[in-house]
PDB file of C-alpha atoms and ligand atoms in Angstrom:
ATOM      1  CA  UNK A 721       7.776   8.678 -25.253  1.00 49.00           C
ATOM      2  CA  UNK A 722       8.441   9.327 -21.600  1.00 65.00           C
ATOM      3  CA  UNK A 723      10.157   6.739 -19.505  1.00 94.00           C
ATOM      4  CA  UNK A 724       8.792   5.633 -16.149  1.00 97.00           C
ATOM      5  CA  UNK A 725      11.753   7.306 -14.459  1.00 98.00           C
ATOM      6  CA  UNK A 726      11.000  10.630 -16.151  1.00 97.00           C
ATOM      7  CA  UNK A 727       7.317  10.317 -15.337  1.00 98.00           C
ATOM      8  CA  UNK A 728       8.129   9.726 -11.675  1.00 98.00           C
ATOM      9  CA  UNK A 729      10.359  12.782 -11.690  1.00 98.00           C
ATOM     10  CA  UNK A 730       7.614  14.951 -13.125  1.00 97.00           C
ATOM     11  CA  UNK A 731       5.074  13.641 -10.594  1.00 98.00           C
ATOM     12  CA  UNK A 732       7.491  14.440  -7.762  1.00 98.00           C
ATOM     13  CA  UNK A 733       7.925  17.912  -9.253  1.00 98.00           C
ATOM     14  CA  UNK A 734       4.133  18.396  -9.384  1.00 98.00           C
ATOM     15  CA  UNK A 735       3.821  17.252  -5.781  1.00 98.00           C
ATOM     16  CA  UNK A 736       6.660  19.518  -4.678  1.00 98.00           C
ATOM     17  CA  UNK A 737       5.162  22.556  -6.420  1.00 98.00           C
ATOM     18  CA  UNK A 738       1.866  22.115  -4.603  1.00 98.00           C
ATOM     19  CA  UNK A 739       3.538  21.428  -1.268  1.00 97.00           C
ATOM     20  CA  UNK A 740       5.267  24.805  -1.632  1.00 97.00           C
ATOM     21  CA  UNK A 741       2.080  26.565  -2.759  1.00 97.00           C
ATOM     22  CA  UNK A 742       0.126  25.101   0.159  1.00 96.00           C
ATOM     23  CA  UNK A 743       2.975  25.886   2.569  1.00 96.00           C
ATOM     24  CA  UNK A 744       3.231  22.263   3.496  1.00 96.00           C
ATOM     25  CA  UNK A 745       6.514  20.595   4.414  1.00 95.00           C
ATOM     26  CA  UNK A 746       8.344  18.888   1.564  1.00 94.00           C
ATOM     27  CA  UNK A 747       7.877  15.116   1.592  1.00 94.00           C
ATOM     28  CA  UNK A 748       4.524  15.436   3.361  1.00 97.00           C
ATOM     29  CA  UNK A 749       2.875  13.602   0.460  1.00 98.00           C
ATOM     30  CA  UNK A 750       3.617   9.948  -0.186  1.00 98.00           C
ATOM     31  CA  UNK A 751       3.386   8.677  -3.727  1.00 98.00           C
ATOM     32  CA  UNK A 752       1.675   5.339  -4.315  1.00 98.00           C
ATOM     33  CA  UNK A 753       2.358   4.075  -7.838  1.00 98.00           C
ATOM     34  CA  UNK A 754      -0.807   2.363  -9.071  1.00 98.00           C
ATOM     35  CA  UNK A 755       0.450  -0.554 -11.103  1.00 98.00           C
ATOM     36  CA  UNK A 756      -2.739  -2.459 -11.885  1.00 96.00           C
ATOM     37  CA  UNK A 757      -2.605  -4.100 -15.322  1.00 95.00           C
ATOM     38  CA  UNK A 758       1.050  -3.097 -15.708  1.00 96.00           C
ATOM     39  CA  UNK A 759       3.716  -5.763 -16.311  1.00 96.00           C
ATOM     40  CA  UNK A 760       6.273  -6.694 -13.667  1.00 97.00           C
ATOM     41  CA  UNK A 761       8.975  -5.002 -15.763  1.00 97.00           C
ATOM     42  CA  UNK A 762       7.214  -1.658 -15.268  1.00 97.00           C
ATOM     43  CA  UNK A 763       7.221  -2.092 -11.488  1.00 98.00           C
ATOM     44  CA  UNK A 764      10.914  -2.965 -11.569  1.00 98.00           C
ATOM     45  CA  UNK A 765      11.645   0.175 -13.612  1.00 98.00           C
ATOM     46  CA  UNK A 766       9.764   2.264 -11.027  1.00 98.00           C
ATOM     47  CA  UNK A 767      11.574   0.535  -8.173  1.00 98.00           C
ATOM     48  CA  UNK A 768      14.925   1.224  -9.763  1.00 97.00           C
ATOM     49  CA  UNK A 769      13.933   4.876 -10.013  1.00 97.00           C
ATOM     50  CA  UNK A 770      13.370   4.914  -6.247  1.00 98.00           C
ATOM     51  CA  UNK A 771       9.646   4.120  -6.008  1.00 98.00           C
ATOM     52  CA  UNK A 772       8.708   1.868  -3.063  1.00 98.00           C
ATOM     53  CA  UNK A 773       4.912   2.065  -2.610  1.00 98.00           C
ATOM     54  CA  UNK A 774       2.773   0.211  -5.137  1.00 98.00           C
ATOM     55  CA  UNK A 775      -1.023   0.067  -5.388  1.00 98.00           C
ATOM     56  CA  UNK A 776      -2.922  -2.873  -6.854  1.00 98.00           C
ATOM     57  CA  UNK A 777      -6.650  -3.432  -7.436  1.00 97.00           C
ATOM     58  CA  UNK A 778      -6.929  -7.132  -8.164  1.00 97.00           C
ATOM     59  CA  UNK A 779      -5.854  -9.734  -5.620  1.00 98.00           C
ATOM     60  CA  UNK A 780      -4.874 -12.478  -8.039  1.00 97.00           C
ATOM     61  CA  UNK A 781      -2.889 -10.149 -10.257  1.00 97.00           C
ATOM     62  CA  UNK A 782      -1.122  -8.623  -7.250  1.00 98.00           C
ATOM     63  CA  UNK A 783      -0.176 -11.987  -5.757  1.00 98.00           C
ATOM     64  CA  UNK A 784       1.312 -13.154  -9.032  1.00 98.00           C
ATOM     65  CA  UNK A 785       3.412  -9.994  -9.244  1.00 98.00           C
ATOM     66  CA  UNK A 786       4.519 -10.308  -5.633  1.00 98.00           C
ATOM     67  CA  UNK A 787       5.907 -13.786  -6.275  1.00 98.00           C
ATOM     68  CA  UNK A 788       7.958 -12.489  -9.185  1.00 98.00           C
ATOM     69  CA  UNK A 789       9.061  -9.403  -7.257  1.00 98.00           C
ATOM     70  CA  UNK A 790      10.011 -11.228  -4.091  1.00 97.00           C
ATOM     71  CA  UNK A 791      13.577  -9.874  -4.238  1.00 97.00           C
ATOM     72  CA  UNK A 792      12.354  -6.251  -4.135  1.00 98.00           C
ATOM     73  CA  UNK A 793      11.291  -4.871  -0.747  1.00 97.00           C
ATOM     74  CA  UNK A 794       8.170  -3.090  -1.999  1.00 98.00           C
ATOM     75  CA  UNK A 795       5.341  -1.732   0.127  1.00 98.00           C
ATOM     76  CA  UNK A 796       2.021  -3.092  -1.134  1.00 98.00           C
ATOM     77  CA  UNK A 797      -1.253  -1.161  -1.013  1.00 98.00           C
ATOM     78  CA  UNK A 798      -4.562  -2.804  -1.852  1.00 98.00           C
ATOM     79  CA  UNK A 799      -6.851  -0.161  -3.377  1.00 98.00           C
ATOM     80  CA  UNK A 800      -9.541  -2.153  -5.216  1.00 97.00           C
ATOM     81  CA  UNK A 801     -12.995  -3.462  -4.344  1.00 96.00           C
ATOM     82  CA  UNK A 802     -12.803  -6.146  -1.632  1.00 97.00           C
ATOM     83  CA  UNK A 803     -14.756  -9.386  -1.819  1.00 96.00           C
ATOM     84  CA  UNK A 804     -15.206 -11.305   1.442  1.00 97.00           C
ATOM     85  CA  UNK A 805     -13.598 -14.412   0.017  1.00 97.00           C
ATOM     86  CA  UNK A 806     -10.396 -12.453  -0.744  1.00 98.00           C
ATOM     87  CA  UNK A 807      -9.785 -10.920   2.683  1.00 98.00           C
ATOM     88  CA  UNK A 808      -7.490 -13.693   3.837  1.00 98.00           C
ATOM     89  CA  UNK A 809      -5.096 -13.200   0.933  1.00 98.00           C
ATOM     90  CA  UNK A 810      -5.215  -9.431   1.367  1.00 98.00           C
ATOM     91  CA  UNK A 811      -4.520  -9.702   5.112  1.00 98.00           C
ATOM     92  CA  UNK A 812      -1.481 -11.876   4.364  1.00 98.00           C
ATOM     93  CA  UNK A 813       0.069 -10.086   1.439  1.00 98.00           C
ATOM     94  CA  UNK A 814      -0.460  -6.330   1.869  1.00 98.00           C
ATOM     95  CA  UNK A 815       0.870  -3.554   4.098  1.00 98.00           C
ATOM     96  CA  UNK A 816      -2.009  -1.137   3.526  1.00 98.00           C
ATOM     97  CA  UNK A 817      -5.656  -1.469   2.507  1.00 98.00           C
ATOM     98  CA  UNK A 818      -7.308   1.752   1.264  1.00 98.00           C
ATOM     99  CA  UNK A 819     -10.706   0.449   0.237  1.00 98.00           C
ATOM    100  CA  UNK A 820     -12.399  -0.814   3.409  1.00 98.00           C
ATOM    101  CA  UNK A 821     -16.039   0.214   3.309  1.00 96.00           C
ATOM    102  CA  UNK A 822     -17.897  -2.419   5.327  1.00 97.00           C
ATOM    103  CA  UNK A 823     -17.252  -3.257   8.949  1.00 97.00           C
ATOM    104  CA  UNK A 824     -17.599  -6.948   8.186  1.00 98.00           C
ATOM    105  CA  UNK A 825     -14.617  -6.660   5.840  1.00 98.00           C
ATOM    106  CA  UNK A 826     -12.590  -4.886   8.535  1.00 98.00           C
ATOM    107  CA  UNK A 827     -13.411  -7.690  10.992  1.00 98.00           C
ATOM    108  CA  UNK A 828     -12.318 -10.353   8.553  1.00 98.00           C
ATOM    109  CA  UNK A 829      -9.044  -8.538   7.785  1.00 98.00           C
ATOM    110  CA  UNK A 830      -8.427  -8.231  11.539  1.00 98.00           C
ATOM    111  CA  UNK A 831      -9.130 -11.890  12.205  1.00 98.00           C
ATOM    112  CA  UNK A 832      -7.003 -13.014   9.269  1.00 98.00           C
ATOM    113  CA  UNK A 833      -3.989 -10.747   9.768  1.00 98.00           C
ATOM    114  CA  UNK A 834      -1.179 -13.090  10.864  1.00 98.00           C
ATOM    115  CA  UNK A 835       0.258 -12.447  14.335  1.00 96.00           C
ATOM    116  CA  UNK A 836       3.796 -12.376  12.990  1.00 96.00           C
ATOM    117  CA  UNK A 837       3.077  -9.313  10.866  1.00 98.00           C
ATOM    118  CA  UNK A 838       2.594  -5.747  12.114  1.00 98.00           C
ATOM    119  CA  UNK A 839      -1.012  -4.514  12.278  1.00 98.00           C
ATOM    120  CA  UNK A 840      -2.486  -3.899   8.833  1.00 98.00           C
ATOM    121  CA  UNK A 841      -2.742  -0.188   7.947  1.00 98.00           C
ATOM    122  CA  UNK A 842      -6.294   0.720   6.999  1.00 98.00           C
ATOM    123  CA  UNK A 843      -7.999   3.586   5.210  1.00 98.00           C
ATOM    124  CA  UNK A 844     -11.782   3.619   5.143  1.00 98.00           C
ATOM    125  CA  UNK A 845     -13.176   4.522   1.737  1.00 98.00           C
ATOM    126  CA  UNK A 846     -15.651   7.392   1.828  1.00 97.00           C
ATOM    127  CA  UNK A 847     -18.233   7.971  -0.891  1.00 96.00           C
ATOM    128  CA  UNK A 848     -17.553  11.665  -0.910  1.00 92.00           C
ATOM    129  CA  UNK A 849     -19.573  12.591  -3.987  1.00 86.00           C
ATOM    130  CA  UNK A 850     -22.524  10.565  -2.654  1.00 76.00           C
ATOM    131  CA  UNK A 851     -22.825   8.669  -5.904  1.00 75.00           C
ATOM    132  CA  UNK A 852     -25.188   5.731  -5.661  1.00 70.00           C
ATOM    133  CA  UNK A 853     -22.943   3.709  -7.958  1.00 70.00           C
ATOM    134  CA  UNK A 854     -19.809   4.268  -5.876  1.00 77.00           C
ATOM    135  CA  UNK A 855     -18.645   2.256  -2.939  1.00 88.00           C
ATOM    136  CA  UNK A 856     -17.618   3.855   0.320  1.00 95.00           C
ATOM    137  CA  UNK A 857     -19.276   4.872   3.541  1.00 96.00           C
ATOM    138  CA  UNK A 858     -21.092   8.176   3.992  1.00 95.00           C
ATOM    139  CA  UNK A 859     -19.313  10.987   5.848  1.00 95.00           C
ATOM    140  CA  UNK A 860     -21.856  10.814   8.667  1.00 95.00           C
ATOM    141  CA  UNK A 861     -20.882   7.213   9.399  1.00 96.00           C
ATOM    142  CA  UNK A 862     -17.254   8.063  10.193  1.00 97.00           C
ATOM    143  CA  UNK A 863     -17.880   8.701  13.888  1.00 96.00           C
ATOM    144  CA  UNK A 864     -19.315   5.175  14.319  1.00 97.00           C
ATOM    145  CA  UNK A 865     -16.128   3.766  12.845  1.00 97.00           C
ATOM    146  CA  UNK A 866     -14.056   5.390  15.596  1.00 96.00           C
ATOM    147  CA  UNK A 867     -15.640   3.069  18.163  1.00 94.00           C
ATOM    148  CA  UNK A 868     -15.911   0.035  15.922  1.00 96.00           C
ATOM    149  CA  UNK A 869     -12.271   0.080  14.856  1.00 96.00           C
ATOM    150  CA  UNK A 870     -11.108   0.096  18.475  1.00 95.00           C
ATOM    151  CA  UNK A 871     -12.284  -3.488  18.723  1.00 97.00           C
ATOM    152  CA  UNK A 872      -9.862  -4.655  16.005  1.00 98.00           C
ATOM    153  CA  UNK A 873      -6.290  -4.846  17.403  1.00 98.00           C
ATOM    154  CA  UNK A 874      -4.743  -6.413  14.285  1.00 98.00           C
ATOM    155  CA  UNK A 875      -5.708  -3.339  12.264  1.00 98.00           C
ATOM    156  CA  UNK A 876      -4.235   0.115  12.505  1.00 98.00           C
ATOM    157  CA  UNK A 877      -6.806   2.622  11.306  1.00 98.00           C
ATOM    158  CA  UNK A 878      -4.871   5.433   9.631  1.00 98.00           C
ATOM    159  CA  UNK A 879      -7.404   7.512   7.740  1.00 98.00           C
ATOM    160  CA  UNK A 880      -9.586   7.737   4.672  1.00 98.00           C
ATOM    161  CA  UNK A 881      -9.547   7.199   0.932  1.00 98.00           C
ATOM    162  CA  UNK A 882     -11.840   8.873  -1.576  1.00 97.00           C
ATOM    163  CA  UNK A 883     -12.383   8.913  -5.323  1.00 95.00           C
ATOM    164  CA  UNK A 884     -14.595  11.925  -6.091  1.00 95.00           C
ATOM    165  CA  UNK A 885     -16.624  12.311  -9.249  1.00 93.00           C
ATOM    166  CA  UNK A 886     -14.307  13.577 -12.021  1.00 93.00           C
ATOM    167  CA  UNK A 887     -14.230  17.379 -12.425  1.00 94.00           C
ATOM    168  CA  UNK A 888     -11.910  19.398 -14.613  1.00 93.00           C
ATOM    169  CA  UNK A 889     -11.942  22.693 -12.757  1.00 97.00           C
ATOM    170  CA  UNK A 890      -9.441  22.918  -9.887  1.00 97.00           C
ATOM    171  CA  UNK A 891     -11.803  24.742  -7.537  1.00 97.00           C
ATOM    172  CA  UNK A 892     -14.543  22.165  -8.130  1.00 97.00           C
ATOM    173  CA  UNK A 893     -12.073  19.343  -7.574  1.00 97.00           C
ATOM    174  CA  UNK A 894     -11.101  20.809  -4.219  1.00 97.00           C
ATOM    175  CA  UNK A 895     -14.595  20.830  -2.697  1.00 97.00           C
ATOM    176  CA  UNK A 896     -15.045  17.121  -1.858  1.00 96.00           C
ATOM    177  CA  UNK A 897     -11.449  16.794  -0.638  1.00 97.00           C
ATOM    178  CA  UNK A 898     -11.986  19.745   1.693  1.00 98.00           C
ATOM    179  CA  UNK A 899     -15.211  18.210   3.037  1.00 97.00           C
ATOM    180  CA  UNK A 900     -13.409  15.003   3.822  1.00 97.00           C
ATOM    181  CA  UNK A 901     -10.501  16.766   5.508  1.00 98.00           C
ATOM    182  CA  UNK A 902     -12.877  18.800   7.663  1.00 98.00           C
ATOM    183  CA  UNK A 903     -14.917  15.736   8.627  1.00 97.00           C
ATOM    184  CA  UNK A 904     -11.796  13.914   9.826  1.00 97.00           C
ATOM    185  CA  UNK A 905     -10.461  16.960  11.656  1.00 97.00           C
ATOM    186  CA  UNK A 906     -13.787  17.238  13.468  1.00 97.00           C
ATOM    187  CA  UNK A 907     -13.392  13.702  14.819  1.00 97.00           C
ATOM    188  CA  UNK A 908     -10.312  14.850  16.785  1.00 97.00           C
ATOM    189  CA  UNK A 909      -8.556  11.492  16.561  1.00 97.00           C
ATOM    190  CA  UNK A 910      -4.836  12.218  16.148  1.00 96.00           C
ATOM    191  CA  UNK A 911      -4.110   8.684  14.891  1.00 97.00           C
ATOM    192  CA  UNK A 912      -6.094   9.504  11.741  1.00 98.00           C
ATOM    193  CA  UNK A 913      -3.099  10.957   9.927  1.00 97.00           C
ATOM    194  CA  UNK A 914      -3.664   9.649   6.391  1.00 98.00           C
ATOM    195  CA  UNK A 915      -5.643  11.180   3.556  1.00 98.00           C
ATOM    196  CA  UNK A 916      -5.408   8.934   0.523  1.00 98.00           C
ATOM    197  CA  UNK A 917      -6.793  11.295  -2.080  1.00 97.00           C
ATOM    198  CA  UNK A 918      -5.689  12.447  -5.489  1.00 97.00           C
ATOM    199  CA  UNK A 919      -5.042  10.586  -8.742  1.00 96.00           C
ATOM    200  CA  UNK A 920      -3.338  11.601 -12.008  1.00 94.00           C
ATOM    201  CA  UNK A 921      -5.936  14.253 -12.863  1.00 95.00           C
ATOM    202  CA  UNK A 922      -6.652  15.800  -9.475  1.00 96.00           C
ATOM    203  CA  UNK A 923      -3.513  15.474  -7.396  1.00 97.00           C
ATOM    204  CA  UNK A 924      -3.014  19.256  -7.145  1.00 98.00           C
ATOM    205  CA  UNK A 925      -6.517  19.764  -5.715  1.00 98.00           C
ATOM    206  CA  UNK A 926      -6.056  16.877  -3.293  1.00 98.00           C
ATOM    207  CA  UNK A 927      -2.702  18.125  -1.972  1.00 98.00           C
ATOM    208  CA  UNK A 928      -4.035  21.654  -1.562  1.00 98.00           C
ATOM    209  CA  UNK A 929      -6.728  20.117   0.672  1.00 98.00           C
ATOM    210  CA  UNK A 930      -4.437  17.977   2.789  1.00 98.00           C
ATOM    211  CA  UNK A 931      -3.753  14.721   0.929  1.00 98.00           C
ATOM    212  CA  UNK A 932      -0.909  12.742   2.505  1.00 98.00           C
ATOM    213  CA  UNK A 933      -0.966   9.953  -0.105  1.00 98.00           C
ATOM    214  CA  UNK A 934      -1.680  10.270  -3.790  1.00 98.00           C
ATOM    215  CA  UNK A 935      -2.434   7.222  -5.923  1.00 98.00           C
ATOM    216  CA  UNK A 936      -1.029   7.735  -9.401  1.00 98.00           C
ATOM    217  CA  UNK A 937      -1.309   5.266 -12.257  1.00 97.00           C
ATOM    218  CA  UNK A 938      -1.443   6.574 -15.810  1.00 96.00           C
ATOM    219  CA  UNK A 939       0.821   9.589 -15.196  1.00 96.00           C
ATOM    220  CA  UNK A 940       3.593   7.151 -14.205  1.00 97.00           C
ATOM    221  CA  UNK A 941       3.005   4.080 -16.341  1.00 96.00           C
ATOM    222  CA  UNK A 942       1.029   5.464 -19.272  1.00 91.00           C
ATOM    223  CA  UNK A 943      -2.292   4.075 -20.425  1.00 87.00           C
ATOM    224  CA  UNK A 944      -3.297   0.801 -18.869  1.00 81.00           C
ATOM    225  CA  UNK A 945      -2.969  -2.327 -20.943  1.00 69.00           C
ATOM    226  CA  UNK A 946      -6.670  -3.097 -20.668  1.00 63.00           C
ATOM    227  CA  UNK A 947      -9.527  -0.929 -19.515  1.00 57.00           C
ATOM    228  CA  UNK A 948     -10.525  -0.884 -15.865  1.00 55.00           C
ATOM    229  CA  UNK A 949     -13.016   1.200 -14.008  1.00 54.00           C
ATOM    230  CA  UNK A 950     -11.999   2.238 -10.520  1.00 53.00           C
ATOM    231  CA  UNK A 951     -15.119   2.037  -8.414  1.00 46.00           C
TER     232      UNK A 951
HETATM  233  C1  LIG B2433      -6.698   3.061 -10.978  1.00 52.65           C
HETATM  234  C2  LIG B2433      -6.779   3.777  -9.690  1.00 52.65           C
HETATM  235  C3  LIG B2433      -5.981   4.901  -9.415  1.00 52.65           C
HETATM  236  C4  LIG B2433      -5.029   5.513 -10.421  1.00 52.65           C
HETATM  237  O1  LIG B2433      -5.726   6.278 -11.333  1.00 52.65           O
HETATM  238  P1  LIG B2433      -4.949   7.129 -12.474  1.00 52.65           P
HETATM  239  O2  LIG B2433      -5.995   8.006 -13.021  1.00 52.65           O
HETATM  240  O3  LIG B2433      -4.420   6.141 -13.452  1.00 52.65           O
HETATM  241  O4  LIG B2433      -3.858   7.890 -11.797  1.00 52.65           O
HETATM  242  C5  LIG B2433      -6.071   5.468  -8.155  1.00 52.65           C
HETATM  243  N1  LIG B2433      -6.896   4.982  -7.213  1.00 52.65           N
HETATM  244  C6  LIG B2433      -7.679   3.917  -7.438  1.00 52.65           C
HETATM  245  C7  LIG B2433      -8.574   3.432  -6.365  1.00 52.65           C
HETATM  246  C8  LIG B2433      -7.653   3.280  -8.669  1.00 52.65           C
HETATM  247  O5  LIG B2433      -8.457   2.226  -8.882  1.00 52.65           O
END
């Protein structure tokens, strides 16, 4: 069985290989370790192997882990569905939020981000495969967000997050990522420097198309301890 340290090494090797193939600078892709459902001991093992960015989907679970991991200076990313009644806790306890898909949620996070903390880094989730069941805004709505987000000083809008429909073929996996990259480039907003795209099964496709953050769970920690469906 692979250890978390070995798994992290092989993910870094996969990332590095694609960075070279895509002629991108090394270290242009940041690895977020998705630790939902994993025990605190697994996060500590990843931390000790050098991992700093952690992604969580459930507020309550994340807050409980954060209390136990207080001694470890980890960077916390919220990547799960956001309910209005959880925005206050998210605004207090996270450094990044990748799953903003309603302006009302962005407003609440802005209003609830404490003044003593730096602005909250935000990615807007885009429903890139246009699946009715998936959350996320449509690509065409992105230009409206440019104006709307300027009204929220406690947020720092960094870019987009997407979870495309699963595909096994590399070329098919690349298509939605490319569409998203082109849509952001067309907005000509240099502050949009973050593409949170790519998971365990499609990180190569995502990096080839410009991902700057990949969110990897099972390839680091193994199978999750109970089933969850990313939305
Ligand atoms: C669970 C999850 C991941 C990680 O998926 P893996 O296939 O385990 O790498 C990434 N992003 C989001 C939004 C998730 O919910």
